[in-house]
mmCIF file of C-alpha atoms in Angstrom:
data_model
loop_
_atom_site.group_PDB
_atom_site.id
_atom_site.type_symbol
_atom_site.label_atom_id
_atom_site.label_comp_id
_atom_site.label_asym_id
_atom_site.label_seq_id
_atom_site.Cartn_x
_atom_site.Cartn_y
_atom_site.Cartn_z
ATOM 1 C CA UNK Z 1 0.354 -57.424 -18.057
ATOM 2 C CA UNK Z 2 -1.295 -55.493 -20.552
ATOM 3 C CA UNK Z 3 -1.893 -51.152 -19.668
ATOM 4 C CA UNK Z 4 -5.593 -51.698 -20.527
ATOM 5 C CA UNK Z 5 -6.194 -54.487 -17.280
ATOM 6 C CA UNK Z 6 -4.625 -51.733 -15.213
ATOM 7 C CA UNK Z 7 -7.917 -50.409 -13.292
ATOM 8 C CA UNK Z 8 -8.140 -46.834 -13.764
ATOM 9 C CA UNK Z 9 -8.267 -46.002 -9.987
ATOM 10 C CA UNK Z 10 -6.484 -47.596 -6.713
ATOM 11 C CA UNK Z 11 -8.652 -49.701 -5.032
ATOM 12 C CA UNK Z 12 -7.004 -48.145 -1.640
ATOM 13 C CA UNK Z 13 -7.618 -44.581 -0.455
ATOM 14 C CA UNK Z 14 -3.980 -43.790 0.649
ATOM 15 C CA UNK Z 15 -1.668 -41.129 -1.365
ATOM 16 C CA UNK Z 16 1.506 -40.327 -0.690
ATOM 17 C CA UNK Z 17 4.580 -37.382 -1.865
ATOM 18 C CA UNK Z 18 7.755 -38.356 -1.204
ATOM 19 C CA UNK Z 19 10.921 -36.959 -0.070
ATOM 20 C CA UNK Z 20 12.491 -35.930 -3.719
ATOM 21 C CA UNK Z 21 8.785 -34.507 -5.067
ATOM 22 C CA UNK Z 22 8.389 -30.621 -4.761
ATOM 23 C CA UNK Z 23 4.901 -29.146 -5.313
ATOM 24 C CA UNK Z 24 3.509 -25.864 -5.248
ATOM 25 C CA UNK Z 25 -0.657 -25.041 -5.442
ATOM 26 C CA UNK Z 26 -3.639 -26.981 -4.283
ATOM 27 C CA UNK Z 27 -4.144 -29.994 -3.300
ATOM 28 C CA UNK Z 28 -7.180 -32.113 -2.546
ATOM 29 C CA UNK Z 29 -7.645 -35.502 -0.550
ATOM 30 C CA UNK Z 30 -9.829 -38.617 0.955
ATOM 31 C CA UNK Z 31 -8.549 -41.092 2.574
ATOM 32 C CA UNK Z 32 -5.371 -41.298 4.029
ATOM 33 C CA UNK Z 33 -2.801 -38.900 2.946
ATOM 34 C CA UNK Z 34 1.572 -39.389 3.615
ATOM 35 C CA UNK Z 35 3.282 -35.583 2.096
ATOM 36 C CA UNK Z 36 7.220 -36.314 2.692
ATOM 37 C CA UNK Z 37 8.004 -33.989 0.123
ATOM 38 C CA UNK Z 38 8.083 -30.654 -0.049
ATOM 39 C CA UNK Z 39 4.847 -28.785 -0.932
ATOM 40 C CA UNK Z 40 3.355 -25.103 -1.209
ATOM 41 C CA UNK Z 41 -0.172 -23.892 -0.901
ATOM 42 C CA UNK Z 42 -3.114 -25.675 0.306
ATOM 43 C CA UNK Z 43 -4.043 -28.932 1.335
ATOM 44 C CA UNK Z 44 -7.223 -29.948 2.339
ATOM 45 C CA UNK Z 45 -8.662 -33.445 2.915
ATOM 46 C CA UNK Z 46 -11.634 -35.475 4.525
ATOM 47 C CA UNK Z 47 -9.032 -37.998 5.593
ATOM 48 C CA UNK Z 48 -5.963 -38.543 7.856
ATOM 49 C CA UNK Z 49 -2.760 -36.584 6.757
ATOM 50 C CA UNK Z 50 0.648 -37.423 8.051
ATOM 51 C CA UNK Z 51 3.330 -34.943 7.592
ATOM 52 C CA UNK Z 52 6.668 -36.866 7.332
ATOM 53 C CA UNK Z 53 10.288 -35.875 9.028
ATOM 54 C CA UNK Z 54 11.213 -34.809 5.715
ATOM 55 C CA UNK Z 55 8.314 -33.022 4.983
ATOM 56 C CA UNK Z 56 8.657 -29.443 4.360
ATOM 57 C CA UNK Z 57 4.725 -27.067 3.927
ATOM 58 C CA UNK Z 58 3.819 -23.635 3.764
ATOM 59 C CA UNK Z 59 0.387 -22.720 3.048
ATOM 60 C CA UNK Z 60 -3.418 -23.554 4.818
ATOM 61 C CA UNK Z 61 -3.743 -26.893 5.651
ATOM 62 C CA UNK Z 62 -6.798 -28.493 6.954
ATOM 63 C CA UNK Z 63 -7.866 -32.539 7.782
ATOM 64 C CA UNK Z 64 -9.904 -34.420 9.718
ATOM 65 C CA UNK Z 65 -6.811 -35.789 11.786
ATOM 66 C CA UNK Z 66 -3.259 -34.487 11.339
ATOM 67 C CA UNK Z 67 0.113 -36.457 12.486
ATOM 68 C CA UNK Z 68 2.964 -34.039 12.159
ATOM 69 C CA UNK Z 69 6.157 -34.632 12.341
ATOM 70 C CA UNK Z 70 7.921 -32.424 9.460
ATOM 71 C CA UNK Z 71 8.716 -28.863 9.285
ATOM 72 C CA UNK Z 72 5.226 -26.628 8.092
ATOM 73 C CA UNK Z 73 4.648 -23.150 8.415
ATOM 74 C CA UNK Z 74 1.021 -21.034 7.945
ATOM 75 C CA UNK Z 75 -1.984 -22.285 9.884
ATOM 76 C CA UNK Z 76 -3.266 -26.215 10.227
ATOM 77 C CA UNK Z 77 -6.780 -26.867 10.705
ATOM 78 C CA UNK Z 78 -7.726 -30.266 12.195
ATOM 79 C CA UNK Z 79 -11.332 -31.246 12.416
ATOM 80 C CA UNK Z 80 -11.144 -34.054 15.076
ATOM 81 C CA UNK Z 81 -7.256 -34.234 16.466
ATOM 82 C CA UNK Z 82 -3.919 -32.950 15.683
ATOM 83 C CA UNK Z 83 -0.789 -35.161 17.265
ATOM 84 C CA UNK Z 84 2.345 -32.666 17.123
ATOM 85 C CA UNK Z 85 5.431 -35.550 17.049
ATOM 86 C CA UNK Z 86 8.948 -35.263 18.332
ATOM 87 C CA UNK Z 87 11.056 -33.450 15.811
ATOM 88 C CA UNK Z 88 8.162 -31.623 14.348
ATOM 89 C CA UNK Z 89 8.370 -27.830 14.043
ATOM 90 C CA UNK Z 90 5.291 -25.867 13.059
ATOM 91 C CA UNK Z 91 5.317 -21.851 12.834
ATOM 92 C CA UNK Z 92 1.627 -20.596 12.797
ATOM 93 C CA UNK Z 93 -1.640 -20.820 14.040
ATOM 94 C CA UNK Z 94 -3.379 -24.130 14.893
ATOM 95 C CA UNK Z 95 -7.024 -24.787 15.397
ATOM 96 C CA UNK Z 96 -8.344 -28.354 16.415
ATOM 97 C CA UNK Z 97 -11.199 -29.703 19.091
ATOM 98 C CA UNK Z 98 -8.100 -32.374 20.422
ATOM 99 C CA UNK Z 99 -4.812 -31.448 20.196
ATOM 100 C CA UNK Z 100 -1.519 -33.604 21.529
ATOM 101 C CA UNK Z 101 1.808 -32.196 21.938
ATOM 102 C CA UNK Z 102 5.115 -34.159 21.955
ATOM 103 C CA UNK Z 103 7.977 -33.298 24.569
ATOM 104 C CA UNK Z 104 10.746 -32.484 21.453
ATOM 105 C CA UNK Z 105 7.698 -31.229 18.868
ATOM 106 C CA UNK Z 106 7.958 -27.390 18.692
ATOM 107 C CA UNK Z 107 5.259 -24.591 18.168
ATOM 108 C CA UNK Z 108 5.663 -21.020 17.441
ATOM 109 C CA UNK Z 109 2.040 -19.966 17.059
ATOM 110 C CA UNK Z 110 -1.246 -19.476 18.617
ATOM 111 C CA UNK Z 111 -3.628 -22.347 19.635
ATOM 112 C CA UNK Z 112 -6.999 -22.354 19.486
ATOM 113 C CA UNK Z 113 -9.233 -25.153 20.521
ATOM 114 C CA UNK Z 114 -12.539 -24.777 20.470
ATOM 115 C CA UNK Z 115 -15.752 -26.244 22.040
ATOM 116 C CA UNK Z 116 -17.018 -28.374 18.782
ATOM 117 C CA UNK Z 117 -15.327 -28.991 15.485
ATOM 118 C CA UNK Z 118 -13.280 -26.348 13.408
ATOM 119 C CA UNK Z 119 -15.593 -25.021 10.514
#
């Protein structure tokens, strides 16, 4: 197959970093996001983010829903629900209008939940 029948964009709105990929500054999604790597900065998306077991984040990170079960420090920012996973560890604030909390996730931080959706 020739490079110039290669369309220039997926046709699918998933992304994904994985476990050997270390980034640092800011990144910017839609659709549904997997970071398994390690990454520094700020994230922000209109989509779903999952934050792998082997993930490792520092920085601001905001989605519309959040699945974490990595290792992230500095405050998240989910706009409809954040699901902390067994294993995950998260140091920082959280804000999100639904949050759910695993048995074996961990939390060192405030959280905030408020009446409508996080600006």
């Amino acid at each position: 197959m020739s490079s110039s029948s290669l369309p220039l964009w997926p046709e699918a709105e998933s992304s994904f970093v994985g476990k050997s990929i270390h980034l640092e500054g800011s990144l910017r999604f839609r659709g549904d996001f997997l970071l398994d790597g390690h990454f520094s900065g700020e994230i922000e998306g209109s989509g779903r983010l999952e934050i792998g077991s082997s993930a490792q984040a520092s920085g601001k990170i905001i989605a519309n829903e959040l699945i974490h079960y990595g290792r992230t420090e500095g405050d998240l920012i989910a706009v409809k629900k954040l699901d902390l996973r067994p294993g995950c560890l998260h140091r920082g604030d959280i804000q999100a209008l639904r949050v759910r909390v695993s048995s074996h996730a961990r939390l060192e931080g405030v959280l905030k939940m408020p009446d409508s959706s996080p600006a």
